[in-house]
mmCIF file of C-alpha atoms in Angstrom:
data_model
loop_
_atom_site.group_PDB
_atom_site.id
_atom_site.type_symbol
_atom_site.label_atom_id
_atom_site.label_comp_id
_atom_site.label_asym_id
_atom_site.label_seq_id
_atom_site.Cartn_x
_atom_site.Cartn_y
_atom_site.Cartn_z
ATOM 1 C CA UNK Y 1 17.383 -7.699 13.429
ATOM 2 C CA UNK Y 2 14.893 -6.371 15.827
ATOM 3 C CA UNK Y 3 15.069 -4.829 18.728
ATOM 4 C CA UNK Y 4 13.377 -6.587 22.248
ATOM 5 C CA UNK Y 5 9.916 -5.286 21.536
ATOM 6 C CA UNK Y 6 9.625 -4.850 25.569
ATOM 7 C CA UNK Y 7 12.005 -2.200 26.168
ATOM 8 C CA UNK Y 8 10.343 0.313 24.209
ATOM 9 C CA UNK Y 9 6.601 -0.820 24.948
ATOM 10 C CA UNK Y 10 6.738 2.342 27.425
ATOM 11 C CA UNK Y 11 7.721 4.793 24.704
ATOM 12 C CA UNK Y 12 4.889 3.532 22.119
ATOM 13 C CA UNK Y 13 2.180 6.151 23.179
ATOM 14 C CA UNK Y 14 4.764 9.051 23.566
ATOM 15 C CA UNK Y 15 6.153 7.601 19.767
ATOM 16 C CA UNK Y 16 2.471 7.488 18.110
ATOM 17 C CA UNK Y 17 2.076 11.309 19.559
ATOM 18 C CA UNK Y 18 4.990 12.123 17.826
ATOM 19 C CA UNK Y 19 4.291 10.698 14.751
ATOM 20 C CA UNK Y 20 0.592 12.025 14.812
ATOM 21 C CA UNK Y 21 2.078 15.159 15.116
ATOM 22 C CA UNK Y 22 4.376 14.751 12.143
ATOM 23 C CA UNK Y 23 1.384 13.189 10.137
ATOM 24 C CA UNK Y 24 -0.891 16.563 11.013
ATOM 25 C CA UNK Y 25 1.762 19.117 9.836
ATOM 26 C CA UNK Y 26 1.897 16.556 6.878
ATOM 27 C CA UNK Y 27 -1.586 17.401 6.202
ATOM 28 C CA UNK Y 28 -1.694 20.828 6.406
ATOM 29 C CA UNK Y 29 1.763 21.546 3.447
ATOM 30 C CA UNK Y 30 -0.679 18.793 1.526
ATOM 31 C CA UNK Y 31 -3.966 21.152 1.798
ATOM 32 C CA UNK Y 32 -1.413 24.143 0.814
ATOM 33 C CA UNK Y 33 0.486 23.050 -1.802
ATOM 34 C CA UNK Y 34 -0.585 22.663 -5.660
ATOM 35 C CA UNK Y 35 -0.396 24.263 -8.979
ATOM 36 C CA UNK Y 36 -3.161 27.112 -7.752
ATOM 37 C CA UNK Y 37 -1.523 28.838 -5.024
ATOM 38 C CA UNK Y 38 -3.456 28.404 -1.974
ATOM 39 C CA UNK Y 39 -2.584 30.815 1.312
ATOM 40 C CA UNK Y 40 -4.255 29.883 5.309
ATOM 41 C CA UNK Y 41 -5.583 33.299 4.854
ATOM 42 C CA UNK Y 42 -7.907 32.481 2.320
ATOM 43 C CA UNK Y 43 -9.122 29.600 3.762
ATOM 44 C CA UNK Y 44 -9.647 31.264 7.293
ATOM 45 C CA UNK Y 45 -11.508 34.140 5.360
ATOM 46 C CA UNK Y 46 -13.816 31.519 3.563
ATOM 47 C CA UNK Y 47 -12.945 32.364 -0.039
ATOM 48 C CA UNK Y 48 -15.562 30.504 -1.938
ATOM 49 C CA UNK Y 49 -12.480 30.317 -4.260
ATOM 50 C CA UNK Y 50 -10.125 28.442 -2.091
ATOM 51 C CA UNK Y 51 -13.022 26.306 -0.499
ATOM 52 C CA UNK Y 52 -13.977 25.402 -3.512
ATOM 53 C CA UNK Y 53 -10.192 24.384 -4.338
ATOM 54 C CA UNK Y 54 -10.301 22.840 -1.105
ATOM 55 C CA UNK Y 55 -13.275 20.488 -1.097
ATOM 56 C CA UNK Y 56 -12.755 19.745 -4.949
ATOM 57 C CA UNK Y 57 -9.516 18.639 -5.265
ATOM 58 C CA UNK Y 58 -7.305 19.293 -2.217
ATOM 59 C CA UNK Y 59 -9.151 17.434 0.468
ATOM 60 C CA UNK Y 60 -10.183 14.115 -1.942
ATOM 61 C CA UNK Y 61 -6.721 14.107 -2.903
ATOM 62 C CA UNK Y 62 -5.544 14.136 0.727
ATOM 63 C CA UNK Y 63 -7.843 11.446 1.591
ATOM 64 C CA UNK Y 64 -6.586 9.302 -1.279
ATOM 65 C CA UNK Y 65 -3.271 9.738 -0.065
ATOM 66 C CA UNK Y 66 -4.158 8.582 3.664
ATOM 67 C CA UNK Y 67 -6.209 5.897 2.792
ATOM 68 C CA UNK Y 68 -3.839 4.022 0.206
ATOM 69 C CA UNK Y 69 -0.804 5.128 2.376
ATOM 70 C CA UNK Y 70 -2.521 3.263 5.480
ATOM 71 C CA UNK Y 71 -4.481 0.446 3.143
ATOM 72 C CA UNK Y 72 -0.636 -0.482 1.393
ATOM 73 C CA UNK Y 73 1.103 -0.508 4.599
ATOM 74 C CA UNK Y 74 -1.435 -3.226 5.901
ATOM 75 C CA UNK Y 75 -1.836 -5.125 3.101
ATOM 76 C CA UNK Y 76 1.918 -5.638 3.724
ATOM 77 C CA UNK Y 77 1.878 -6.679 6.973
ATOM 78 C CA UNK Y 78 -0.741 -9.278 6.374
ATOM 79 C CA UNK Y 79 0.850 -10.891 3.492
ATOM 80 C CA UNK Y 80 4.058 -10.640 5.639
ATOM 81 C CA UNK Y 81 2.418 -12.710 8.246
ATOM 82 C CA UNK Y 82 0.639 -15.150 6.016
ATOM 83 C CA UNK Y 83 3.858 -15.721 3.774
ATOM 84 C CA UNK Y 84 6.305 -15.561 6.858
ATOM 85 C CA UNK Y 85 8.957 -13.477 4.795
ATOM 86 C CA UNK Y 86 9.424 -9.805 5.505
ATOM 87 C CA UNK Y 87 10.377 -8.876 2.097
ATOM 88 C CA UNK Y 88 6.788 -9.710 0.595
ATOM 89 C CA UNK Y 89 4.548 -7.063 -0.432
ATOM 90 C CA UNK Y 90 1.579 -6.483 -3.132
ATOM 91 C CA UNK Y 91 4.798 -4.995 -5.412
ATOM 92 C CA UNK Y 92 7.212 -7.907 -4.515
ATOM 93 C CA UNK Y 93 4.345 -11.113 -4.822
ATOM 94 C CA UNK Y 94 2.949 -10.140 -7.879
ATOM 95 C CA UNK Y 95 -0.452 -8.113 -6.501
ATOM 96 C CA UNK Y 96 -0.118 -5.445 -8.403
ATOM 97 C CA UNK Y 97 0.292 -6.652 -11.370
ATOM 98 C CA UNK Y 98 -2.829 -9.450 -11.142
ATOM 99 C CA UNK Y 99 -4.672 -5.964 -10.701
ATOM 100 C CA UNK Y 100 -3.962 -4.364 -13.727
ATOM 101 C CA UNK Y 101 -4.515 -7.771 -15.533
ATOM 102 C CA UNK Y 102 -7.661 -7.836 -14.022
ATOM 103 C CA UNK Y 103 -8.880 -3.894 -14.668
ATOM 104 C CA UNK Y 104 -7.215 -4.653 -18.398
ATOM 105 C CA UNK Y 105 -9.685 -7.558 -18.724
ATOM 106 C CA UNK Y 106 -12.663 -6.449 -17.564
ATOM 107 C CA UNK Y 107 -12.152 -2.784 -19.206
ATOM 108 C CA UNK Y 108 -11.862 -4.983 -22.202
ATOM 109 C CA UNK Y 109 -14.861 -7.731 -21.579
ATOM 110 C CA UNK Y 110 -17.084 -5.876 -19.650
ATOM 111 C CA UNK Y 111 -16.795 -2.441 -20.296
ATOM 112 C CA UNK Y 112 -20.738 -1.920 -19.422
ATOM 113 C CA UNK Y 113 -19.719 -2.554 -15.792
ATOM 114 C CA UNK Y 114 -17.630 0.965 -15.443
ATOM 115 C CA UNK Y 115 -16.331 0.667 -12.330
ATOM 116 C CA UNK Y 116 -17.916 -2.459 -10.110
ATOM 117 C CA UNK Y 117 -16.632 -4.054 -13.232
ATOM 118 C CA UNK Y 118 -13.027 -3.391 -13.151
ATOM 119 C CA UNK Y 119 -13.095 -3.588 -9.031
ATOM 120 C CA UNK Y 120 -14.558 -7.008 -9.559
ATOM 121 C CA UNK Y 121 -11.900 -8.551 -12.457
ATOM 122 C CA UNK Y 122 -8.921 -6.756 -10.400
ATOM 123 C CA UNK Y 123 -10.184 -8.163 -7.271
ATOM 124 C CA UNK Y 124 -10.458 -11.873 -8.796
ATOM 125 C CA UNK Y 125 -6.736 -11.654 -10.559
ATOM 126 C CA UNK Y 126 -5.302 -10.183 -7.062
ATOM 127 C CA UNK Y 127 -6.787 -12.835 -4.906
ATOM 128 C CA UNK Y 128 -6.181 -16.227 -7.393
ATOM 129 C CA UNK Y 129 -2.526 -14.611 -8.426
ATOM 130 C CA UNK Y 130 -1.598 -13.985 -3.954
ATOM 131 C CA UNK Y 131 -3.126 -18.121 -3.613
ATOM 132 C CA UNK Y 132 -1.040 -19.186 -6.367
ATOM 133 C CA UNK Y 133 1.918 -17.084 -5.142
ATOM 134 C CA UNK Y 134 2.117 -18.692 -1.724
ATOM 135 C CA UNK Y 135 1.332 -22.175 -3.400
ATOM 136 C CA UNK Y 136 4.610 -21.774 -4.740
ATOM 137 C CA UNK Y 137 6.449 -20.333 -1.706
ATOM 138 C CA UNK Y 138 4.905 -23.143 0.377
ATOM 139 C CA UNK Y 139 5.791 -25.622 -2.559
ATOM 140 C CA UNK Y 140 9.602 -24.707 -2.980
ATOM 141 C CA UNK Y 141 11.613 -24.536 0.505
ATOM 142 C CA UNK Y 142 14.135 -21.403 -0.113
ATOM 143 C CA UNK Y 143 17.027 -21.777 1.975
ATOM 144 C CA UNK Y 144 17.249 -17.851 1.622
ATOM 145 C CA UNK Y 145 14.606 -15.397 2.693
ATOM 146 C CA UNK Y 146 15.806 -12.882 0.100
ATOM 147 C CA UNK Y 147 14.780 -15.133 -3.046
ATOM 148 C CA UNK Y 148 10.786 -15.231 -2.117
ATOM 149 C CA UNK Y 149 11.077 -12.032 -3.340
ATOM 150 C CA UNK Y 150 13.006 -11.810 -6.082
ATOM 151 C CA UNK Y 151 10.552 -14.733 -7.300
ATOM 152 C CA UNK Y 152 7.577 -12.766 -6.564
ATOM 153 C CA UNK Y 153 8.954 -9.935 -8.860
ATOM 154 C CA UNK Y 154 9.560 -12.076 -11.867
ATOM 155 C CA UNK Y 155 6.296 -13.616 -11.082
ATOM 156 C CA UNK Y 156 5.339 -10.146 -11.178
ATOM 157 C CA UNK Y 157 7.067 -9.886 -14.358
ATOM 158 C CA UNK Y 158 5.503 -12.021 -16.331
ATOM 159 C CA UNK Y 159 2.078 -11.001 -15.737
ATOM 160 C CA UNK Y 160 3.191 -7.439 -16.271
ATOM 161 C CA UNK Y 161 4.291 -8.845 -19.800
ATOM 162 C CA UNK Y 162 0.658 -10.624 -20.245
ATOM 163 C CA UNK Y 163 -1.449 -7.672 -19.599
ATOM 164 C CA UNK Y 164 1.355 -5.672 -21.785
ATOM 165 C CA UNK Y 165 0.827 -8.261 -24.534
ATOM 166 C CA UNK Y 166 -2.999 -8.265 -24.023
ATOM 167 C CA UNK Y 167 -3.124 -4.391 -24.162
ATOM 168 C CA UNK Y 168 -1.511 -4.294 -27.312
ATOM 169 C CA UNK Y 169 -3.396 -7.004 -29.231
ATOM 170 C CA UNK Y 170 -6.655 -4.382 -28.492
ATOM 171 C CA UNK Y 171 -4.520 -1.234 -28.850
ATOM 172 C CA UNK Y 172 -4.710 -0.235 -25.117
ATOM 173 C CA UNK Y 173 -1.232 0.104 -24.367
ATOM 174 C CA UNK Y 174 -0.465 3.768 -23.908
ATOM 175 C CA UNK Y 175 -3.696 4.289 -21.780
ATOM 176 C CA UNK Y 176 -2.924 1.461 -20.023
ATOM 177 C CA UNK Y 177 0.844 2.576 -18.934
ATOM 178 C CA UNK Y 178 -0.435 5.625 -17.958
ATOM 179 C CA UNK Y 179 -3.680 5.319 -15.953
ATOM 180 C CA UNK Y 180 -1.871 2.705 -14.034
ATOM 181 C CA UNK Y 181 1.116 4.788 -13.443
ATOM 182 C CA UNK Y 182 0.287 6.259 -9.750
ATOM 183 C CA UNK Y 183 -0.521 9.601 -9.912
ATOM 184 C CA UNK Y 184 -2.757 11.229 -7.760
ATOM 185 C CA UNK Y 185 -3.082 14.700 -9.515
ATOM 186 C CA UNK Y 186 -6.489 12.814 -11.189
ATOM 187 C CA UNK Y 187 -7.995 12.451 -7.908
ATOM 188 C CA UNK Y 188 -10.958 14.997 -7.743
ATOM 189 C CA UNK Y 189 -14.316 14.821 -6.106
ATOM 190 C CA UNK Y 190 -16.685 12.132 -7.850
ATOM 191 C CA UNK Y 191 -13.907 10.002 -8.802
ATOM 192 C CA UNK Y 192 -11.799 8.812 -5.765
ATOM 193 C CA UNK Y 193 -14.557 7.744 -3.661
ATOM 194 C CA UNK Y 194 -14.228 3.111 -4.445
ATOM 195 C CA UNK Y 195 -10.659 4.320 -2.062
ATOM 196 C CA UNK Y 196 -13.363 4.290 1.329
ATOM 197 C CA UNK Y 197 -13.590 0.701 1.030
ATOM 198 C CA UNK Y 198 -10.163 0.217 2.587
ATOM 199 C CA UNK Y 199 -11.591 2.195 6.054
ATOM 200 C CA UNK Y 200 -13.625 -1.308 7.037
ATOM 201 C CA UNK Y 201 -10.614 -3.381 6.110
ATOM 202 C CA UNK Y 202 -8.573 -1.605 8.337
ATOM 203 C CA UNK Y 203 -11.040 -2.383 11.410
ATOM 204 C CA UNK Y 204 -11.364 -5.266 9.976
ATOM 205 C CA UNK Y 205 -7.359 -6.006 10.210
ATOM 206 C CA UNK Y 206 -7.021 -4.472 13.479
ATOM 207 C CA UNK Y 207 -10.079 -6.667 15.260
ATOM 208 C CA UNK Y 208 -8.227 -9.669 13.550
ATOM 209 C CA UNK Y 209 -4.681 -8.561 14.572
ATOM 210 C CA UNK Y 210 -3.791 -10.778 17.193
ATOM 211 C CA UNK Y 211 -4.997 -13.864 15.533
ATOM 212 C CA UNK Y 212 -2.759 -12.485 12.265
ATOM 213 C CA UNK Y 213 -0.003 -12.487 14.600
ATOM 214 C CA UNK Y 214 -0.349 -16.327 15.429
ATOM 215 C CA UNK Y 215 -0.696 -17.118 12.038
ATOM 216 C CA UNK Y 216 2.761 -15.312 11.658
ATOM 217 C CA UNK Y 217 4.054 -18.067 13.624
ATOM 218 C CA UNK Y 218 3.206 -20.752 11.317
ATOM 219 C CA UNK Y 219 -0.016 -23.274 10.814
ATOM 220 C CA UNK Y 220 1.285 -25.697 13.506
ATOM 221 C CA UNK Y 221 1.236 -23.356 16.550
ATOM 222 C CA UNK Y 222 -1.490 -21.799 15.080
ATOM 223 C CA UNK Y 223 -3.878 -24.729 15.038
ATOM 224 C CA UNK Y 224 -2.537 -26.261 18.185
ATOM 225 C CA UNK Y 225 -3.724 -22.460 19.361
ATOM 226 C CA UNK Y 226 -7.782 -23.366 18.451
ATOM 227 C CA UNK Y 227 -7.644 -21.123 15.162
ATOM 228 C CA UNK Y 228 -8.693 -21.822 11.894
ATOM 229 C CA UNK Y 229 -5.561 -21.137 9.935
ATOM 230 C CA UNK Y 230 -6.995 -21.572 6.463
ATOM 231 C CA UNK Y 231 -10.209 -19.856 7.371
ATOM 232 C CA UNK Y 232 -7.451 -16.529 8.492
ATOM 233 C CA UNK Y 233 -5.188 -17.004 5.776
ATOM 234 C CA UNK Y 234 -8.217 -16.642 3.229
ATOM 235 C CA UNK Y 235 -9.513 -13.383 4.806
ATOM 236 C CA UNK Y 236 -6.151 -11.895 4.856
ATOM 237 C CA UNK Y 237 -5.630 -12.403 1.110
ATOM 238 C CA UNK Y 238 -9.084 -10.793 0.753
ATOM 239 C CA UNK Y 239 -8.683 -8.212 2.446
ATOM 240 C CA UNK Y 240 -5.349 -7.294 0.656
ATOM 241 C CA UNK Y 241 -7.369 -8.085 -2.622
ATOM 242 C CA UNK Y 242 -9.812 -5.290 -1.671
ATOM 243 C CA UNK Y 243 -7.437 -3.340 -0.862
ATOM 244 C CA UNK Y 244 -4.988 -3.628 -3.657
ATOM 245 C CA UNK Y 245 -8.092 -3.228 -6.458
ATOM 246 C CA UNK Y 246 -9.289 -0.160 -4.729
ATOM 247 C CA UNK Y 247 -6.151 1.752 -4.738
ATOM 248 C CA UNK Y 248 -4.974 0.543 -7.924
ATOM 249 C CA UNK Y 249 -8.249 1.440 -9.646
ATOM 250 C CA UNK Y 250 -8.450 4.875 -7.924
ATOM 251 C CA UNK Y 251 -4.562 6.346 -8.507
ATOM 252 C CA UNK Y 252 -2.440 3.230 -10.181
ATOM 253 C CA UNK Y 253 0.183 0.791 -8.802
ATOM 254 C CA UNK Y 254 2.776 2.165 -6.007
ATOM 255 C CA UNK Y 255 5.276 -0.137 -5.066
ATOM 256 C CA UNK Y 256 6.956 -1.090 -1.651
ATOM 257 C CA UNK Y 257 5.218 1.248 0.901
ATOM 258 C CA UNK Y 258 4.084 -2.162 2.362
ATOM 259 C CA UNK Y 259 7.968 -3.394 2.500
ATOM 260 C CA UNK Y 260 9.531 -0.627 4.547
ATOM 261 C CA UNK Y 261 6.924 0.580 6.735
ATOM 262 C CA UNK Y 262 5.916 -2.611 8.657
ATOM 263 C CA UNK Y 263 9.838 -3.705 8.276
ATOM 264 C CA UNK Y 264 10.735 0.050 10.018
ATOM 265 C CA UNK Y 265 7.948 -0.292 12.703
ATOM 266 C CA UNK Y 266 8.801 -4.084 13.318
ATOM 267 C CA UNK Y 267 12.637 -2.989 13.946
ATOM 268 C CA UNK Y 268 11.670 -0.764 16.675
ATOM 269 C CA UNK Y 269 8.479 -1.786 18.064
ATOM 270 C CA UNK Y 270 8.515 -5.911 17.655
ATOM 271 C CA UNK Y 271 5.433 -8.118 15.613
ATOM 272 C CA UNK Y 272 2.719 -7.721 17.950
ATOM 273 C CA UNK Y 273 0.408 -6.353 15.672
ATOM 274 C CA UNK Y 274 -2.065 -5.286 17.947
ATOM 275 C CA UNK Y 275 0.193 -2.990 19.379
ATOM 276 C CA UNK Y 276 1.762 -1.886 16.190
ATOM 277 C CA UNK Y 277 -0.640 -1.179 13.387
ATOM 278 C CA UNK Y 278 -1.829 1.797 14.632
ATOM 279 C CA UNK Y 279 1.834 3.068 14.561
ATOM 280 C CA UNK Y 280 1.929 0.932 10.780
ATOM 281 C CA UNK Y 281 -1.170 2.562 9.358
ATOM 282 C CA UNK Y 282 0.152 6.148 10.574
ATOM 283 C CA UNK Y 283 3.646 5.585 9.105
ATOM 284 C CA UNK Y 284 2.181 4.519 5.332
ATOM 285 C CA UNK Y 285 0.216 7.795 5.379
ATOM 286 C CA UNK Y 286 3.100 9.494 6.809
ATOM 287 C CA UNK Y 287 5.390 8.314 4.065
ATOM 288 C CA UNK Y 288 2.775 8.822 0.799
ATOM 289 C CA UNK Y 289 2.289 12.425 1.913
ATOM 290 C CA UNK Y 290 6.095 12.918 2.096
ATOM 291 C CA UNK Y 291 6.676 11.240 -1.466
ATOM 292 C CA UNK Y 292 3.480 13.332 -2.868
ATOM 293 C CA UNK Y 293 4.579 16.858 -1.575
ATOM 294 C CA UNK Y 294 8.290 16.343 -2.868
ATOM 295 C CA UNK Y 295 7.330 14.837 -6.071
ATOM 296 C CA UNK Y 296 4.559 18.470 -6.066
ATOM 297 C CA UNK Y 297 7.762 20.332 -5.600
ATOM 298 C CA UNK Y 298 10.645 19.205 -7.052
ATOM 299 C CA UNK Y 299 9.357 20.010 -10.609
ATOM 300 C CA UNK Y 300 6.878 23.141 -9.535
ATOM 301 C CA UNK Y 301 4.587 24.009 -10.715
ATOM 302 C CA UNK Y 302 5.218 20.575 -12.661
ATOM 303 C CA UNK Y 303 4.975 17.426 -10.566
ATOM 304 C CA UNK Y 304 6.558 14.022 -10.696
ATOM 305 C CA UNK Y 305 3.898 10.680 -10.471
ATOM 306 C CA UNK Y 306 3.971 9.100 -6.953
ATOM 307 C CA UNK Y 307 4.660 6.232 -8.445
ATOM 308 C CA UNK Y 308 7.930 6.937 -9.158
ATOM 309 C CA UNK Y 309 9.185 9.003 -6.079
ATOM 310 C CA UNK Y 310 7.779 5.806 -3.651
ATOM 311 C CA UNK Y 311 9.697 3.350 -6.175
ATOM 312 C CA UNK Y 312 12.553 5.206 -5.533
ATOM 313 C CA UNK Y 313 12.432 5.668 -2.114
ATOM 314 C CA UNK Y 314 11.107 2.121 -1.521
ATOM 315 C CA UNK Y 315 13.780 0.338 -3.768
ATOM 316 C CA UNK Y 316 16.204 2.274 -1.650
ATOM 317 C CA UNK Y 317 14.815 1.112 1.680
ATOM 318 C CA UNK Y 318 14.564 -2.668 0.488
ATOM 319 C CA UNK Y 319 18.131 -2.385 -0.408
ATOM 320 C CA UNK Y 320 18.886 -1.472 3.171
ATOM 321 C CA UNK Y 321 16.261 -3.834 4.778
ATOM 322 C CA UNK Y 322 18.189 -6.813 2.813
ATOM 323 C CA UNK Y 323 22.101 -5.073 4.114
ATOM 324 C CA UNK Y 324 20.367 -5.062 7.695
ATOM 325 C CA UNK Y 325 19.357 -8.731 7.697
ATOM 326 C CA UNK Y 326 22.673 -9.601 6.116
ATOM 327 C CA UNK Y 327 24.480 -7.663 8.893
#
């Protein structure tokens, strides 16, 4: 399925250029384009108007969008490595859902808490709900790679159904559904900020890359390597956990932007994650901005939830992820 990760090592830097390139112009339709018409004119003649545009809503919005585009993208990697199976995800292992549960639970228990509470009940529902996903993977030997996860998504399911269930019982259903629906156009300045917690988990991931790598190669060679394979396995599914509760807190649940990225990079570019992520983390911003500004003009001056135009595109790509490793 992949191609031999040394005969493009010498194209990598011209490749990341590229893409940086891509992800800057990306940037700069994402500053421009909104409701409010915004022109480069007015921003290169300071307008107080269109800074104030800018630095209010434009440029937290654009941050959000880097930050879980990059943050997602990891977290899939990771739990790609610590599962084994390159169809798992936060969407396709049941992350995503254990978040909501968790927000829905402590919005309900402990609303006093605002927002360290909800961080702190999705963070506990992510990180017990990923240990009890890969108890089962680990605990049921799947002859095919494609079922891990189609279980994770009825997994998925049923805590969807839960938290549904719960949310009705205490008439929270309809704000539920839709402050979980991933939408960025609520992102403004004084309410996006909880996203800057994924910056230190990326450094974090990227200092701990080449040990994630060996763990990608199971617990045998990884202990006969002097590592501490439980000790990494735990700090990977924290660090998604983190992860996953910040961005679900801050714009909702998008689904499978940690599926195709690392599966697109890994095609061209091998598993070496040291050498990969930065290509990883610039390829899940690359691809939120690009679902963001068509969803902000398909509909204009409208615009459709990112949450939908990333399922769409995702479900697409897993589709042809799953014909590629048939073929």
């Amino acid at each position: 399925m992949h191609k031999n990760p040394t005969n493009e090592k010498a194209y990598v830097p011209i490749n990341i250029f590229f893409l940086g390139m891509v992800f800057l112009i990306l940037c700069v339709i994402s500053l421009l384009v909104g409701a409010k018409q915004l022109h480069l004119s007015d921003v290169m003649s300071s307008s107080s108007e269109a800074w104030l545009t800018l630095t209010a809503s434009r440029f937290p919005r654009l941050a959000s969008l880097i930050l879980a585009g990059i943050g997602l993208s990891v977290c899939g990697v990771i739990l790609q490595q610590i599962v084994r199976n390159k169809f798992v995800e936060p969407a396709t292992s049941g992350g995503l859902d254990a978040a909501k549960l968790g927000i829905l639970m402590s919005l309900i228990h402990l609303p006093a808490f605002g927002i360290a509470g909800k961080m702190i009940g999705a963070l506990v529902f992510c990180l017990i709900s990923s240990v009890f996903f890969i108890t089962i993977i680990r605990l049921v030997r799947f002859k095919n790679a494609v079922l891990v996860p189609v279980i994770g998504l009825m997994y998925g399911a049923v805590l969807s159904a839960v938290a549904e269930f719960y949310a009705y019982q205490n008439n929270m259903l309809q704000s539920m559904q839709g402050w979980l629906l991933g939408d960025f156009s609520r992102v403004v300045q004084g309410h996006y900020e909880i996203i800057y917690l994924i910056l230190p988990i990326v450094i974090l991931t990227y200092l701990f890359a080449h040990r994630f790598t060996i763990v990608g190669m199971g617990e045998t060679v990884a202990t006969s390597l002097g590592l501490n394979y439980t000790g990494l396995t735990a700090l990977g599914l924290i660090l998604v956990a983190i992860t996953v509760s910040a961005v679900v807190i801050t714009v909702g649940a998008i689904p499978f932007v940690g599926l195709i990225v690392p599966n697109l990079v890994a095609m061209f570019y091998g598993d070496n994650l040291k050498r990969t992520l930065p290509i990883i983390a610039l390829g899940g911003a690359s691809v939120l901005l690009i679902c963001d500004i068509f969803g902000r003009l398909f509909l204009y001056p409208f615009e459709i939830p990112i949450g939908l135009t990333a399922g769409c595109l995702g479900g697409f790509m897993f589709l042809v992820v799953i014909w590629k490793t048939k073929k």
